[in-house]
Every structure is written in C-alpha cells, then in structure tokens.
Coordinates of C-alpha atoms in Angstrom, one line a residue:
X1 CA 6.3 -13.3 -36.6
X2 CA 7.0 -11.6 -32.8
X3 CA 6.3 -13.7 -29.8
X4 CA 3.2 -13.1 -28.0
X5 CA 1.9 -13.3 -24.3
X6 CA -1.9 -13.4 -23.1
X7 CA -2.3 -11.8 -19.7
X8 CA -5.2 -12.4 -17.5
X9 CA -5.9 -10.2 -15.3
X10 CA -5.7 -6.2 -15.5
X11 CA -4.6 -5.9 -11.6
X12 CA -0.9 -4.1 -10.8
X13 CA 0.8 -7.1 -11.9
X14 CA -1.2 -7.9 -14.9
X15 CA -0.6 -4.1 -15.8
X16 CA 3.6 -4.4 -15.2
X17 CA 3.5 -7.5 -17.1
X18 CA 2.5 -6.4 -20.0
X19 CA 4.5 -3.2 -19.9
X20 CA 7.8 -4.7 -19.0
X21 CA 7.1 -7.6 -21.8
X22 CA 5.8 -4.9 -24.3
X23 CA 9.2 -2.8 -23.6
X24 CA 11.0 -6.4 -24.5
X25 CA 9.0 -6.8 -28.5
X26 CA 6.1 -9.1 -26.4
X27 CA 2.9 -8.6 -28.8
X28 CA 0.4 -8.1 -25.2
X29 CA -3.1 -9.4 -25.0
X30 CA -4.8 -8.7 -21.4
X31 CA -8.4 -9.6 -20.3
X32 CA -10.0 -8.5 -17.0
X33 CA -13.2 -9.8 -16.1
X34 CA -14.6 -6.4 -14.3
X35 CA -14.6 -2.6 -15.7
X36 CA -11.3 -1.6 -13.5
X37 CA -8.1 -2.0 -14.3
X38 CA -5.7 -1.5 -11.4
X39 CA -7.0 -4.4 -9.3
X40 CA -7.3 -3.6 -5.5
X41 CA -5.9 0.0 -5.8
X42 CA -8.3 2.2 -7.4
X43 CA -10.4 5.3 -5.6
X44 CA -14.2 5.6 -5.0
X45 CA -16.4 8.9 -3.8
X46 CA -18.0 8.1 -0.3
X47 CA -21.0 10.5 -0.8
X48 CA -21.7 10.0 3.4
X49 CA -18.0 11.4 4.3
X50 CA -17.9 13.6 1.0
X51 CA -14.1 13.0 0.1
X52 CA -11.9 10.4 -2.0
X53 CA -11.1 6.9 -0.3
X54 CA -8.0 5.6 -1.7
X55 CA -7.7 1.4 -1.7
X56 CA -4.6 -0.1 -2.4
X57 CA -2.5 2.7 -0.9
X58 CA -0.5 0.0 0.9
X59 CA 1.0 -0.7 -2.2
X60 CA 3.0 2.6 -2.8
X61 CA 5.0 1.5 0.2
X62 CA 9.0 2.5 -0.3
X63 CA 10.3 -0.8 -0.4
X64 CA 8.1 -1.9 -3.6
X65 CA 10.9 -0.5 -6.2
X66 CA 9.5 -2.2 -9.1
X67 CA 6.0 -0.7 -8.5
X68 CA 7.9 2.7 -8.5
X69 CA 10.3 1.3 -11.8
X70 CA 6.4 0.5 -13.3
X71 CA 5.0 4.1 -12.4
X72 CA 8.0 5.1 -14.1
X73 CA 7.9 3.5 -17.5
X74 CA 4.4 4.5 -18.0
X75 CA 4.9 7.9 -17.0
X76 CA 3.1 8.3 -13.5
X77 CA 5.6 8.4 -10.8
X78 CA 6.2 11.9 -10.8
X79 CA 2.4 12.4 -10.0
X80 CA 3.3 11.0 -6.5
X81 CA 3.3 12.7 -3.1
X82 CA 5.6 11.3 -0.8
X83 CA 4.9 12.2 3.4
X84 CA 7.9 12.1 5.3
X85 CA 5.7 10.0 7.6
X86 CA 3.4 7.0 7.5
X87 CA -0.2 8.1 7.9
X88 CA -3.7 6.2 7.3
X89 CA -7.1 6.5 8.5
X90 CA -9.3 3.3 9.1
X91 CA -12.7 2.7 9.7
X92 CA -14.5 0.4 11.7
X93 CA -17.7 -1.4 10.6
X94 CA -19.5 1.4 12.7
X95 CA -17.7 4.0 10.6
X96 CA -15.6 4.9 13.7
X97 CA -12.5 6.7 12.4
X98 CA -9.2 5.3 13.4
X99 CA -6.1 7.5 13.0
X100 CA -2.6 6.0 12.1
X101 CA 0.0 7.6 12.8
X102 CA 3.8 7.2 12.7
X103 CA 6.5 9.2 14.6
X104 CA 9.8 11.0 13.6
X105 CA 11.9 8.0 14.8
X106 CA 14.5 6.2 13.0
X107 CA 13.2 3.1 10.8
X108 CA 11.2 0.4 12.5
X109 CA 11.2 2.8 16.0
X110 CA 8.3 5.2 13.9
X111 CA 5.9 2.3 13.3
X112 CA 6.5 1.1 16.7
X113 CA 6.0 4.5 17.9
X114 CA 2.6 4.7 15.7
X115 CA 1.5 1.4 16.5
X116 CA 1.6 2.2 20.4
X117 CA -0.2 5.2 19.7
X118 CA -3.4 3.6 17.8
X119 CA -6.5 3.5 19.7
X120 CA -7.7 1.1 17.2
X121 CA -5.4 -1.6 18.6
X122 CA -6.1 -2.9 22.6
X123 CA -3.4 -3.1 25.1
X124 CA -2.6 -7.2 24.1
X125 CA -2.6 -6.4 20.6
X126 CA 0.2 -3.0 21.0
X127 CA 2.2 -6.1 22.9
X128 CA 2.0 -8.4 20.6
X129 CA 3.7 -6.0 18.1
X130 CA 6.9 -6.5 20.4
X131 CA 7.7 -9.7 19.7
X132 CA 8.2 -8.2 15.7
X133 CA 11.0 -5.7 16.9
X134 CA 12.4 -8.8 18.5
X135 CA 12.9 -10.8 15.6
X136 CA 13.5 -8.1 13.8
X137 CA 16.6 -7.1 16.2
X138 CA 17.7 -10.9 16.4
X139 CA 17.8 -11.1 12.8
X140 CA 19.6 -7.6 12.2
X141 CA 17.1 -5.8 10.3
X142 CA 17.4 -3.0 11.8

C-alpha cells in the first residue's frame, strides 16, 4: 500500500504539490472549493476593453525557478514568452490606464528607471522607492 497525501487547495502551490509528490510514488488527492484551478493566476475576457486580462502575471517573475521547474514537469514552459523588459498595464478604479514600463538598464537600475517613469505613482511615492536601492546597495544586492 503507497503512501498518500490530500491537498487542499488547487492554487499554484496546491498544483506543484501534487505534481512534485506524484513524481516521488505520492497517491494525490486535491480539493478546491471554486471551479478554477490555478488560484490567483488565471485570465478573464473584459467585454468593455475587448481583450484578455492576465492575473497572476507577477508570478512568472525570473527569480521564481521552481515555478519555471513546475511549468516544466507538466509540460507548459515552453508555451512562455519572455520580454527582454518588464512591462504591465494597471488600471485604476476609474479604468484609467497606467503604463509600466522598465528601461534597458542593468538589474535593479531598469525598475528604478520604470518606476520614475510611472505616472501612476506621485512625486513622494517615486522617492520613497529610493530608500529600496539603498538597502539594496548596503546589503550588496546589486
């Protein structure tokens, strides 16, 4: 009789759980309490804007290698596109449209660089993002 594991849950870590245990001879059981699997990153039509909103795209940042090890084992990753730089639209409660965009500096410097350039954030705010490069440069991150 093989061991088994009951998952709750059918999010991005529920999901990796039970492939990673399944790939180890885990017998998987998972229950998720609404219709979508994927927890927060899953895309809807907006009918108003007539195009695909992605949620969760935060997710498929570089440094989560275990996400891409995931998308891997269950045969997705090479459906990804990569952009050479960070770019996001937000909207505001008034469906304003915010543009993100990140430069073609080195590291750190292009979110800086995008950060400065968002009209979504007021002067204080852009400031305030200073203080990160700091600690990130005392703390030799960079």
């Amino acid at each position: 009789m093989g061991k088994s594991v009951i998952i709750i849950g059918g999010g991005l870590a529920g999901l990796a759980s039970a492939v990673f245990l399944c790939n180890k001879g885990y017998d998987i059981s998972i229950y998720e309490a609404t219709s979508k699997w994927g927890g927060r990153t899953y895309s809807y039509f907006d009918s108003e804007k007539e195009m695909y909103i992605d949620n969760g795209q935060h997710i498929l940042a570089g440094w989560y290698e275990n996400t891409f090890e995931y998308l891997k084992i269950i045969g997705t990753y090479d459906k990804l596109k990569f952009k050479n730089n960070l770019s996001l639209d937000f909207y505001d409660k008034e469906k304003q449209n915010y543009k993100f965009r990140c430069g073609n500096l080195p590291g750190v410097y292009s979110l800086l660089w995008g950060i400065f350039k968002f009209s979504g954030f007021n002067l204080n705010d852009k400031l305030k993002f200073l203080k990160i490069k700091k600690i990130i440069n005392d703390k030799n991150l960079l």
